[in-house]
Every structure is written in structure tokens, then in C-alpha cells.
């Protein structure tokens, strides 16, 4: 199964209590594609500038990611500057330079048209809509967005939401989109905007899936909560949400059918990939994870959230 992803491919300048990096490879589609590449084939639609060269390309191709859909344009690539302080829970955006993304007209290469899974990663909803329109036969459509687009592009975003099977956003974005402080009430309002399911990412505290009445009835726990791994050291949270999405969607695409059990396991794999992403700056950690490490961590996720009696349990 192949995933087609459209989203930002960028250079990020990031400051965290662990240090600072200038213009390292980033972007929502980049983090997503790397995380998903451990589970399935991934194809990318994006635009980059003249500052994106063989070194950056190799990060994708070493993981077998198809980048024939990355267009090269005159000018500079998207550049995001952000900073984290204190508990590293939320990035403060210091700069968003769209650069070549400002005039991007996405075109899907012929070879991508049979992609069954479409992921609309964080980017201008106008671009998400253009890609969605060119993929009418996608089997599953999943998407993300952020405060930057919710604030000023609500109408276009509303059109994108109507077409989604699954929306993945964080708590703050649910509040902003719904106008509700309470996540459960906010989720109800967001589901009424179109998506069949909503996955709310809680950063270091895991994620919760809310299912609308067009998805997984028949006793599926609703909502369903998946854990995150308590980590002693978070070096750089940038891309954790996109890596979560990549693990989640990559795993789903690798499964023979979309069952609620596969969906719940996918949420755990999302957490697994997010937990790797934050261990180093930028995409460094996600460039090189071993499959055995992914499976070990998946087992750990199951263990830390399992309440059934354990055969080895003895009275204290
Ligand atoms: P995350 O930490 O998973 O929410 O996503 C971080 C990534 O999103 C960074 O690599 C940025 O390059 C990218 N990004 C930041 N702002 C935007 C934006 N307005 N549109 C698209 N991508 C963005």
C-alpha cells in the first residue's frame, strides 16, 4: 500500500533548552514521511527552493521515500523558526517564511495516482484541497493542520475538513477550531465539521481518538486513549506530532483492512514514532531507527498501559 503525502518540506531553525540549530531539514511532510517509511511506501508532494540539494534529498531516498513529486522552484524553501522553553510542551513560532510555497500549484505525477492512502499534512488548506481534488479515488483520507491556518484560513479549512476520514490535531487546535475549552465537547463540534474520526494529540500525555457515528460502531471503545512514553529527556519536540501521524498512518496502510483494532494499534505506533522523534534535533533520530527498536518500544507502550493481572503478579 502506498501513502501519498502533501505538506511542508522545510528548513527549521529551532531553539530548545538543549541548544539551537539553524536551518536543519524539517517540515511536516518530512517528519511524516520518515516515520511512515518504516511501515509502508511513501510518496511526497511538495515544493522546495534552490537551497534544497542532494544532501536533503538523500535523507528521503535513503529511507526509500519517493520524491518525484517534490518540485524544485526558484527561490528559497519554506523556513520555520520556533522556540521551546520550560516544559517543552508548545512551540512559540518566531517566523513562518512560506517562500516557494506561496505560489505552489501542486500537480500529482502519473505514477502517484494509484496511491490508496492520502495524508494532507500541515500546510495551507488551499493546497490540501487542490491535492484532495486530484485524488478522488483515495481509499482513506487523513489530515492535520495548525493554529497558523485555523486563525486566518478557516473557510478553506472547513472545505478540507468535510472531505476527511480522520483529522489529527492537538488539544490547543481542538479548542481553537471548536471554541470549546472542554476536549470532549470540542471533539463533538469538530466531528460535526466533517471528519469521521478525530485523533487529539496530547503531546507528552498520549492521544485520544473520538469516533463519529459513521465509523467503527459495534462496541469500539469511544473515546479510546493511547499512552505516551514518559521520557527523561526531550531534546527537541519539533515534528513529534507529524511523526506520530506518520507512525499511525503508516501502520494503518500496512494492514490488510481498516478495523477498529488496527486503528487502536496504529495509535500506539504513532506514540512510538513520536517518542523517537524527540530524542534528537530535527529529523536526526527518525533517519535511523531499527525495526527491532520500534517493536521493543511498542511492547513497552502496551506494558505501561495494561491493567490485566500479570502471570508473575505476587502479593506485595
Ligand atoms: P509539529 O512539531 O509536529 O507540530 O510540526 C513541526 C513542523 O511543522 C516543522 O518541521 C515546521 O517546518 C512545520 N511547520 C511549522 N509551521 C508550519 C506551517 N504554518 N505550515 C506548514 N508547516 C509548518
Coordinates of N, CA and C in Angstrom, one line a residue, residues 101-218:
X101 N 6.5 28.1 -1.2 CA 5.1 27.6 -1.0 C 4.1 28.6 -1.4
X102 N 4.4 29.9 -1.4 CA 3.4 30.9 -1.6 C 2.7 30.8 -2.9
X103 N 3.5 30.4 -4.0 CA 2.9 30.3 -5.3 C 2.8 28.8 -5.8
X104 N 2.8 27.9 -4.9 CA 2.8 26.5 -5.3 C 1.5 26.0 -5.9
X105 N 1.6 25.4 -7.1 CA 0.4 24.7 -7.7 C 0.7 23.2 -7.8
X106 N 0.2 22.5 -6.8 CA 0.6 21.0 -6.7 C 0.0 20.3 -7.9
X107 N 0.9 19.4 -8.5 CA 0.5 18.5 -9.6 C 0.9 17.1 -9.2
X108 N -0.1 16.2 -9.3 CA 0.2 14.8 -8.9 C 0.9 14.1 -10.1
X109 N 2.1 13.6 -9.9 CA 2.7 12.8 -11.0 C 1.8 11.5 -11.3
X110 N 1.8 11.2 -12.6 CA 1.0 10.0 -13.0 C 1.3 8.8 -12.1
X111 N 2.5 8.6 -11.8 CA 2.9 7.4 -11.0 C 2.3 7.4 -9.6
X112 N 1.8 8.5 -9.1 CA 1.3 8.6 -7.8 C -0.2 8.4 -7.7
X113 N -0.9 8.4 -8.9 CA -2.3 8.4 -8.9 C -3.0 7.2 -8.3
X114 N -2.3 6.1 -8.2 CA -2.9 4.9 -7.6 C -2.7 4.8 -6.1
X115 N -2.2 5.8 -5.5 CA -2.0 5.8 -4.0 C -3.3 5.7 -3.3
X116 N -3.4 4.7 -2.4 CA -4.7 4.4 -1.8 C -4.9 5.3 -0.5
X117 N -3.8 5.7 0.1 CA -3.9 6.4 1.3 C -3.4 7.8 1.1
X118 N -4.2 8.8 1.4 CA -3.8 10.2 1.2 C -3.7 10.9 2.6
X119 N -2.5 11.6 2.8 CA -2.3 12.3 4.0 C -2.1 13.8 3.7
X120 N -3.0 14.6 4.2 CA -2.9 16.1 4.0 C -2.2 16.6 5.2
X121 N -0.8 16.7 5.2 CA -0.1 17.1 6.3 C -0.2 18.7 6.4
X122 N 0.3 19.2 7.5 CA 0.1 20.6 7.8 C 0.7 21.5 6.7
X123 N -0.2 22.3 6.0 CA 0.2 23.3 5.0 C -1.0 24.1 4.7
X124 N -0.9 25.1 3.9 CA -2.1 25.9 3.5 C -3.3 25.0 3.1
X125 N -4.4 25.1 3.7 CA -5.6 24.3 3.4 C -6.0 24.4 1.9
X126 N -5.6 25.5 1.3 CA -5.9 25.6 -0.2 C -5.1 24.6 -1.0
X127 N -3.9 24.3 -0.5 CA -3.0 23.3 -1.2 C -3.6 21.9 -0.9
X128 N -4.0 21.7 0.4 CA -4.5 20.4 0.8 C -5.7 20.1 -0.1
X129 N -6.6 21.1 -0.3 CA -7.8 20.9 -1.1 C -7.5 20.6 -2.6
X130 N -6.4 21.3 -3.1 CA -6.1 21.0 -4.5 C -5.6 19.6 -4.7
X131 N -4.8 19.1 -3.7 CA -4.3 17.7 -3.8 C -5.5 16.7 -3.7
X132 N -6.4 17.0 -2.7 CA -7.5 16.1 -2.4 C -8.4 16.0 -3.7
X133 N -8.6 17.1 -4.4 CA -9.4 17.1 -5.6 C -8.8 16.3 -6.7
X134 N -7.5 16.1 -6.7 CA -6.8 15.3 -7.8 C -6.8 13.8 -7.4
X135 N -7.2 13.5 -6.2 CA -7.2 12.1 -5.8 C -8.6 11.6 -5.4
X136 N -9.5 11.6 -6.3 CA -10.9 11.3 -5.9 C -11.1 9.8 -5.5
X137 N -10.2 9.0 -5.9 CA -10.4 7.5 -5.5 C -9.6 7.1 -4.3
X138 N -9.0 8.0 -3.6 CA -8.2 7.6 -2.4 C -9.2 6.8 -1.5
X139 N -8.6 5.7 -0.9 CA -9.4 4.8 0.0 C -9.6 5.5 1.4
X140 N -8.6 6.1 1.8 CA -8.7 6.8 3.2 C -8.0 8.1 3.1
X141 N -8.6 9.1 3.7 CA -8.0 10.5 3.6 C -7.9 11.0 5.1
X142 N -6.7 11.4 5.4 CA -6.4 11.8 6.8 C -5.7 13.1 6.7
X143 N -5.9 14.0 7.7 CA -5.3 15.3 7.6 C -4.9 15.9 8.9
X144 N -4.1 16.9 8.9 CA -3.6 17.7 10.0 C -3.7 19.2 9.7
X145 N -3.6 20.0 10.7 CA -3.5 21.4 10.4 C -2.9 22.1 11.7
X146 N -2.8 23.4 11.8 CA -2.3 24.0 13.0 C -2.9 25.4 13.2
X147 N -2.6 26.0 14.3 CA -3.2 27.3 14.7 C -3.0 28.4 13.6
X148 N -1.8 28.4 12.9 CA -1.5 29.3 11.9 C -2.6 29.3 10.8
X149 N -3.1 28.2 10.4 CA -4.1 28.0 9.4 C -5.5 28.2 9.9
X150 N -5.7 27.7 11.2 CA -7.0 27.8 11.7 C -7.4 29.3 11.9
X151 N -6.4 30.1 12.3 CA -6.7 31.5 12.6 C -7.2 32.3 11.3
X152 N -6.5 32.1 10.2 CA -6.8 33.0 9.1 C -7.3 32.3 7.8
X153 N -7.5 31.0 7.8 CA -7.9 30.3 6.6 C -9.1 29.4 7.0
X154 N -9.9 29.8 7.9 CA -10.9 28.9 8.4 C -11.9 28.4 7.3
X155 N -12.2 29.3 6.4 CA -13.2 28.9 5.4 C -12.7 27.7 4.5
X156 N -11.5 27.9 4.0 CA -10.9 26.9 3.1 C -10.7 25.6 4.0
X157 N -10.2 25.8 5.2 CA -10.0 24.6 6.1 C -11.3 23.9 6.3
X158 N -12.4 24.6 6.4 CA -13.7 24.0 6.6 C -14.1 23.1 5.4
X159 N -13.7 23.5 4.2 CA -13.9 22.6 3.0 C -13.1 21.4 3.1
X160 N -11.8 21.5 3.5 CA -11.0 20.3 3.7 C -11.5 19.3 4.7
X161 N -12.0 19.9 5.8 CA -12.5 19.0 6.9 C -13.7 18.1 6.5
X162 N -14.5 18.7 5.6 CA -15.7 18.0 5.1 C -15.3 16.7 4.3
X163 N -14.0 16.7 3.8 CA -13.6 15.6 2.9 C -12.8 14.5 3.7
X164 N -12.6 14.7 5.0 CA -11.6 13.9 5.7 C -12.3 12.7 6.4
X165 N -11.6 11.6 6.4 CA -12.0 10.4 7.2 C -11.5 10.7 8.6
X166 N -10.2 11.0 8.7 CA -9.6 11.2 10.1 C -8.8 12.5 10.1
X167 N -9.1 13.3 11.2 CA -8.4 14.5 11.4 C -7.5 14.3 12.7
X168 N -6.2 14.7 12.6 CA -5.3 14.6 13.7 C -4.8 15.9 14.1
X169 N -5.2 16.4 15.3 CA -4.7 17.7 15.7 C -4.5 17.7 17.2
X170 N -3.8 18.7 17.8 CA -3.6 18.7 19.2 C -4.7 19.4 20.0
X171 N -4.6 19.3 21.3 CA -5.6 19.9 22.2 C -5.9 21.3 21.9
X172 N -4.8 22.1 21.8 CA -5.0 23.6 21.6 C -5.7 23.8 20.3
X173 N -5.4 23.0 19.3 CA -6.1 23.2 18.0 C -7.6 22.8 18.0
X174 N -7.9 21.8 18.8 CA -9.3 21.5 19.0 C -10.0 22.6 19.7
X175 N -9.4 23.2 20.7 CA -10.0 24.4 21.4 C -10.2 25.5 20.4
X176 N -9.2 25.8 19.6 CA -9.3 26.9 18.7 C -10.3 26.7 17.6
X177 N -10.4 25.5 17.1 CA -11.3 25.2 16.0 C -12.7 25.1 16.5
X178 N -13.0 24.6 17.7 CA -14.3 24.5 18.2 C -14.8 25.6 19.1
X179 N -13.9 26.4 19.6 CA -14.3 27.4 20.6 C -14.7 26.9 21.9
X180 N -14.4 25.6 22.2 CA -14.8 24.9 23.4 C -13.5 24.6 24.3
X181 N -13.6 24.9 25.6 CA -12.4 24.6 26.4 C -12.3 23.1 26.7
X182 N -13.5 22.4 26.8 CA -13.5 21.0 27.2 C -13.3 20.2 25.9
X183 N -12.3 19.3 26.0 CA -11.9 18.5 24.8 C -13.0 17.6 24.3
X184 N -13.8 17.0 25.2 CA -14.9 16.1 24.7 C -16.0 16.9 24.0
X185 N -16.3 18.1 24.5 CA -17.3 18.9 23.8 C -16.7 19.5 22.5
X186 N -15.5 19.8 22.6 CA -14.8 20.3 21.4 C -14.7 19.3 20.3
X187 N -14.4 18.0 20.7 CA -14.3 16.9 19.7 C -15.7 16.7 19.0
X188 N -16.8 16.8 19.8 CA -18.1 16.7 19.2 C -18.3 17.7 18.1
X189 N -17.9 19.0 18.4 CA -18.1 20.0 17.4 C -17.2 19.8 16.2
X190 N -16.0 19.4 16.4 CA -15.1 19.2 15.3 C -15.6 18.0 14.4
X191 N -16.1 17.0 15.0 CA -16.7 15.8 14.3 C -17.8 16.3 13.4
X192 N -18.6 17.3 13.9 CA -19.7 17.8 13.2 C -19.3 18.6 12.0
X193 N -18.0 19.0 11.9 CA -17.5 19.7 10.8 C -17.1 18.8 9.6
X194 N -17.1 17.5 9.8 CA -16.9 16.6 8.7 C -16.2 15.3 8.9
X195 N -15.0 15.3 9.7 CA -14.2 14.1 9.8 C -15.0 12.9 10.4
X196 N -14.8 11.7 10.0 CA -15.5 10.6 10.6 C -14.9 10.2 12.0
X197 N -13.6 10.5 12.1 CA -12.9 10.3 13.4 C -11.9 11.5 13.7
X198 N -11.7 11.7 14.9 CA -10.8 12.8 15.3 C -9.8 12.2 16.3
X199 N -8.5 12.4 16.0 CA -7.4 12.0 16.9 C -6.8 13.2 17.5
X200 N -7.0 13.3 18.8 CA -6.4 14.5 19.5 C -5.1 14.1 20.2
X201 N -4.0 14.8 19.8 CA -2.7 14.5 20.3 C -2.5 15.4 21.6
X202 N -2.1 14.7 22.6 CA -1.8 15.5 23.9 C -0.3 15.6 24.2
X203 N 0.5 15.7 23.2 CA 1.9 15.8 23.4 C 2.5 14.7 24.2
X204 N 3.1 15.0 25.3 CA 3.8 14.0 26.2 C 2.8 13.1 26.9
X205 N 1.5 13.4 26.8 CA 0.5 12.6 27.5 C -0.3 11.6 26.6
X206 N 0.1 11.4 25.4 CA -0.6 10.4 24.6 C -1.6 11.0 23.6
X207 N -2.6 10.3 23.2 CA -3.6 10.7 22.2 C -4.9 10.1 22.5
X208 N -6.0 10.7 22.1 CA -7.3 10.2 22.3 C -8.1 10.2 20.9
X209 N -8.7 9.1 20.6 CA -9.5 9.0 19.3 C -10.9 9.1 19.7
X210 N -11.6 10.0 19.0 CA -13.1 10.1 19.1 C -13.7 9.7 17.7
X211 N -14.7 8.8 17.8 CA -15.3 8.3 16.6 C -16.7 8.9 16.4
X212 N -17.0 9.4 15.2 CA -18.3 9.8 14.9 C -19.2 8.6 14.6
X213 N -20.5 8.9 14.3 CA -21.4 7.8 14.1 C -21.3 7.1 12.7
X214 N -20.2 7.5 11.9 CA -20.0 6.8 10.6 C -18.8 5.9 10.6
X215 N -18.2 5.7 11.8 CA -17.0 4.9 11.9 C -17.0 4.0 13.1
X216 N -16.7 2.7 12.9 CA -16.5 1.8 14.0 C -17.5 1.8 15.0
X217 N -18.7 1.4 14.7 CA -19.7 1.2 15.8 C -19.4 -0.1 16.4
X218 N -20.4 -0.8 16.8 CA -20.2 -2.2 17.3 C -19.2 -2.3 18.5

